Amino acid sequence: MTEPRDVREVVIIGSGPAGYTAALYTARAQLEPLLFGSSVFVGGSLTTTTEVENFPGFPDGVDGPALMENMRAQAERFGAEMIDDDIVSVDLTGDVKVLTDSAGTVHRARTVIVATGSGYRKLGLPKEEELSGRGVSWCATCDGFFFRDRDIVVVGGGDTAMEEATFLTRFARSVTVVHRRSTLRASKVMQDRAFADDKISFVLDSEIAEIKETDGVLGGVVLRDVLTGATRDLDVTGLFIAIGQDPRTELFTGRLHLDAEGYVTVASPSTRTNLPGVFAAGDVVDHTYRQAITAAGTGAAAALDAERYLAARP
Ligand code: FAD
């Protein structure tokens, strides 16, 4: 185990829009932040997509990985230090927080900003990730616009799936909701709205058995009836997977207050967690919006909260 050089003012965990924005703000406030951005997944969720059309400031859209590289470079320009490694253990209770990276180096900080994001649940089928951005998506708000006049299948039976399906009817020719149980989990109001929509049809007791590729893009799916095992082709060029998200909070279980679904709870509208000097921002907190711009926004808020916390210390 190696010891750190000194006690940092700010350590940020996570390299998505929330973490990089927090790094930019704290760097410009002369707090010399240190950001841990993961050993395998630097730049966060947007590095897994191609075209981002809804981040302000880019009238022609922007490539996801390029946007993240620019965010990083902007924070580095003001002196933010980046380490592409994982934080693997934390002690956040004291005035000085203690964080250990995967190389065993111990880092100390007066404030910690948690911006570890969340991951979409996957179906676990071949070609699913390969066709991400090529017909397969996890976010209707992000990608719906690309699916004008298409036939789309939405997988899931909860509120998110109903919301995605209903939203997608603005663009799609048809939306088929596939759910593996005989009843939906969604609230009655969301179900009623989806049932009332002429463009939406339902295939219950069914799951996606296969994702098909045609010329490098989604070429359709095969549905399997879970009761009979019978399969059939569904001719779609859009697949939206809406079976939930997992916030990356394993590191904080038993340390920070988490809600029933594992998201960090904060004293809204601030980014304060239950522990003094520990702030959280982005999708690790957010059930509702889950957008790059909202993550960046709360990243800025966390930086300002950390700055004020440090300024108020005796
Ligand atoms: P993330 O971007 O998830 O970043 C968190 C980072 O922290 C990750 O790199 C993770 O590995 C790292 N991390 C986690 N734990 C640790 C640890 N212990 N140590 C070090 N690092 C750690 N949003 C839009 O607004 N527009 C779009 O067009 C759009 N398209 C999308 C397309 C896809 C395929 C996906 C998956 C998402 C898309 N989104 C889009 C959503 C958007 O990417 C997220 O809302 C946003 O990235 C959340 O930012 P974040 O900073 O909270 O977390």
Coordinates of N, CA, C and O and ligand atoms in Angstrom, one line a residue, residues 13-19 36-39 41-46 48-49 51-55 85-88 115-118 120 132 138-139 142-143 248 251 281-284 290-295, ligand 1:
I13 N -14.9 10.8 -8.3 CA -14.9 9.4 -8.8 C -15.9 9.3 -10.0 O -17.1 9.5 -9.8
G14 N -15.4 9.1 -11.2 CA -16.3 8.9 -12.4 C -15.9 9.9 -13.4 O -15.6 11.1 -13.2
S15 N -15.9 9.4 -14.7 CA -15.4 10.2 -15.8 C -16.5 10.4 -16.9 O -16.2 10.6 -18.1
G16 N -17.7 10.5 -16.5 CA -18.8 10.8 -17.4 C -19.0 12.3 -17.4 O -18.2 13.1 -16.9
P17 N -20.1 12.8 -18.0 CA -20.4 14.3 -18.0 C -20.4 14.9 -16.6 O -20.0 16.0 -16.4
A18 N -20.9 14.1 -15.6 CA -21.0 14.7 -14.3 C -19.6 14.8 -13.7 O -19.3 15.9 -13.2
G19 N -18.8 13.8 -13.8 CA -17.4 13.9 -13.2 C -16.6 14.9 -13.9 O -15.9 15.8 -13.2
F36 N -10.8 10.1 -10.7 CA -10.6 8.7 -11.1 C -11.6 8.4 -12.1 O -12.8 8.5 -11.9
G37 N -11.2 7.9 -13.3 CA -12.1 7.7 -14.4 C -12.3 6.3 -14.9 O -12.7 6.1 -16.0
S38 N -12.0 5.4 -14.0 CA -12.1 3.9 -14.3 C -11.0 3.4 -15.2 O -10.4 4.1 -16.0
S39 N -10.7 2.1 -15.0 CA -9.5 1.5 -15.7 C -10.0 1.0 -17.1 O -9.2 0.9 -18.0
F41 N -13.3 2.0 -18.6 CA -14.5 2.6 -19.2 C -14.4 4.1 -19.1 O -15.2 4.8 -18.6
V42 N -13.2 4.7 -19.6 CA -13.0 6.1 -19.4 C -13.9 6.9 -20.3 O -14.1 6.6 -21.5
G43 N -14.5 7.9 -19.7 CA -15.4 8.8 -20.5 C -16.9 8.5 -20.3 O -17.7 9.2 -20.8
G44 N -17.2 7.4 -19.6 CA -18.6 7.1 -19.3 C -19.4 6.6 -20.5 O -19.0 6.3 -21.5
S45 N -20.8 6.7 -20.2 CA -21.7 6.0 -21.1 C -21.7 6.6 -22.5 O -22.0 5.9 -23.5
L46 N -21.4 7.9 -22.7 CA -21.5 8.5 -24.0 C -20.4 7.9 -24.9 O -20.5 8.1 -26.2
T48 N -20.1 5.0 -25.6 CA -20.6 3.8 -26.3 C -21.6 4.2 -27.4 O -22.3 3.4 -27.9
T49 N -21.7 5.5 -27.6 CA -22.7 5.9 -28.7 C -22.0 6.7 -29.8 O -20.8 7.2 -29.6
E51 N -23.7 9.3 -32.5 CA -24.2 10.7 -32.7 C -24.9 11.2 -31.5 O -25.9 10.5 -31.0
V52 N -24.5 12.3 -30.9 CA -25.3 12.9 -29.8 C -25.9 14.2 -30.4 O -25.1 15.1 -30.8
E53 N -27.2 14.3 -30.5 CA -27.8 15.5 -31.1 C -28.4 16.4 -30.1 O -28.9 17.5 -30.5
N54 N -28.4 16.1 -28.8 CA -29.2 16.9 -27.9 C -28.3 17.5 -26.8 O -28.8 17.9 -25.8
F55 N -27.0 17.6 -27.1 CA -26.1 18.3 -26.1 C -25.9 19.7 -26.7 O -25.4 19.9 -27.8
D85 N -8.1 4.9 -13.5 CA -8.1 3.8 -12.6 C -9.4 3.8 -11.8 O -10.1 4.8 -11.7
D86 N -9.7 2.6 -11.2 CA -10.9 2.5 -10.3 C -10.5 2.8 -8.9 O -9.5 2.4 -8.4
I87 N -11.4 3.4 -8.2 CA -11.4 3.5 -6.7 C -12.0 2.2 -6.3 O -13.2 1.9 -6.7
V88 N -11.3 1.4 -5.4 CA -11.9 0.1 -5.1 C -12.3 0.1 -3.6 O -13.0 -0.9 -3.2
A115 N -19.6 10.4 -8.9 CA -20.2 10.5 -10.2 C -20.0 9.3 -11.0 O -19.5 9.3 -12.1
T116 N -20.4 8.1 -10.4 CA -20.1 6.8 -11.0 C -21.1 6.3 -12.0 O -20.9 5.3 -12.6
G117 N -22.2 7.1 -12.2 CA -23.1 6.8 -13.2 C -24.0 5.5 -13.0 O -24.0 5.0 -11.8
S118 N -24.6 5.1 -14.0 CA -25.4 3.8 -13.9 C -25.3 3.1 -15.3 O -25.0 3.7 -16.3
Y120 N -27.2 0.6 -18.1 CA -28.5 0.0 -18.6 C -28.4 -1.5 -18.5 O -27.4 -2.1 -18.8
S132 N -25.5 -1.6 -30.9 CA -25.8 -0.4 -30.2 C -25.5 0.8 -31.1 O -24.5 0.9 -31.6
W138 N -31.0 2.1 -25.8 CA -31.6 2.0 -24.4 C -32.2 3.3 -24.0 O -32.6 3.5 -22.9
C139 N -32.4 4.2 -24.9 CA -32.8 5.6 -24.5 C -33.6 6.2 -25.6 O -33.0 6.7 -26.6
C142 N -32.9 9.9 -26.2 CA -31.6 10.2 -26.9 C -31.8 9.9 -28.4 O -31.3 10.6 -29.2
D143 N -32.4 8.7 -28.7 CA -32.3 8.2 -30.1 C -33.6 8.2 -30.8 O -33.6 7.8 -32.0
R248 N -24.1 2.5 -10.3 CA -22.9 1.9 -9.8 C -22.5 2.4 -8.4 O -21.8 3.3 -8.2
L251 N -19.7 0.2 -4.2 CA -18.6 0.8 -3.4 C -19.2 1.5 -2.2 O -18.5 1.7 -1.1
A281 N -23.5 13.2 -7.9 CA -24.1 13.9 -9.1 C -24.2 12.9 -10.3 O -23.6 11.9 -10.3
G282 N -25.1 13.3 -11.2 CA -25.3 12.5 -12.4 C -26.2 11.3 -12.2 O -27.0 11.3 -11.3
D283 N -26.1 10.3 -13.1 CA -27.0 9.2 -13.2 C -26.9 8.3 -11.9 O -27.9 7.5 -11.7
V284 N -25.9 8.4 -11.1 CA -25.9 7.6 -9.9 C -26.9 8.1 -8.9 O -27.3 7.3 -8.0
R290 N -31.7 11.3 -16.6 CA -30.7 10.4 -17.2 C -30.2 10.9 -18.5 O -30.2 10.2 -19.5
Q291 N -29.8 12.1 -18.6 CA -29.3 12.7 -19.8 C -27.9 13.3 -19.6 O -27.5 13.6 -18.4
A292 N -27.1 13.4 -20.6 CA -25.7 14.0 -20.5 C -25.8 15.4 -19.9 O -25.0 15.7 -19.0
I293 N -26.8 16.2 -20.4 CA -26.8 17.6 -20.0 C -27.2 17.7 -18.5 O -26.7 18.5 -17.8
T294 N -28.1 16.8 -18.1 CA -28.6 16.9 -16.6 C -27.4 16.4 -15.8 O -27.2 16.9 -14.7
A295 N -26.7 15.4 -16.2 CA -25.5 14.9 -15.5 C -24.5 16.0 -15.3 O -23.9 16.2 -14.3
Ligands
FAD1 P1 -21.5 7.9 -16.8 O1 -21.5 8.6 -18.1 O2 -22.1 6.6 -16.7 O3 -20.0 7.9 -16.3 C1 -19.6 7.3 -15.1 C2 -18.2 6.9 -15.2 O4 -17.7 6.6 -13.9 C3 -18.0 5.6 -16.0 O5 -16.9 5.8 -16.9 C4 -17.7 4.6 -14.9 O6 -16.9 3.5 -15.4 C5 -16.9 5.4 -13.9 N1 -16.8 4.7 -12.6 C6 -17.8 4.0 -12.0 N2 -17.3 3.5 -10.8 C7 -16.0 4.0 -10.7 C8 -15.0 3.8 -9.8 N3 -15.2 3.0 -8.6 N4 -13.8 4.3 -10.0 C9 -13.6 5.0 -11.1 N5 -14.5 5.3 -12.1 C10 -15.7 4.7 -11.9 N6 -27.6 11.1 -23.1 C11 -27.9 12.2 -23.8 O7 -28.1 13.3 -23.2 N7 -27.9 12.2 -25.2 C12 -27.7 11.1 -25.9 O8 -27.7 11.1 -27.1 C13 -27.4 9.9 -25.2 N8 -27.1 8.7 -25.8 C14 -26.8 7.6 -25.1 C15 -26.5 6.5 -25.7 C16 -26.1 5.3 -25.0 C17 -25.7 4.1 -25.8 C18 -26.0 5.4 -23.6 C19 -25.6 4.2 -22.8 C20 -26.4 6.5 -22.9 C21 -26.8 7.7 -23.6 N9 -27.1 8.9 -23.0 C22 -27.4 10.0 -23.7 C23 -27.2 8.9 -21.5 C24 -25.9 9.6 -21.0 O9 -24.8 8.9 -21.5 C25 -25.9 9.5 -19.5 O10 -27.1 10.1 -18.9 C26 -24.7 10.2 -18.9 O11 -23.5 9.7 -19.5 C27 -24.6 10.1 -17.4 O12 -23.4 10.7 -17.0 P2 -22.7 10.3 -15.6 O13 -21.5 11.2 -15.5 O14 -23.7 10.4 -14.5 O15 -22.3 8.8 -15.7

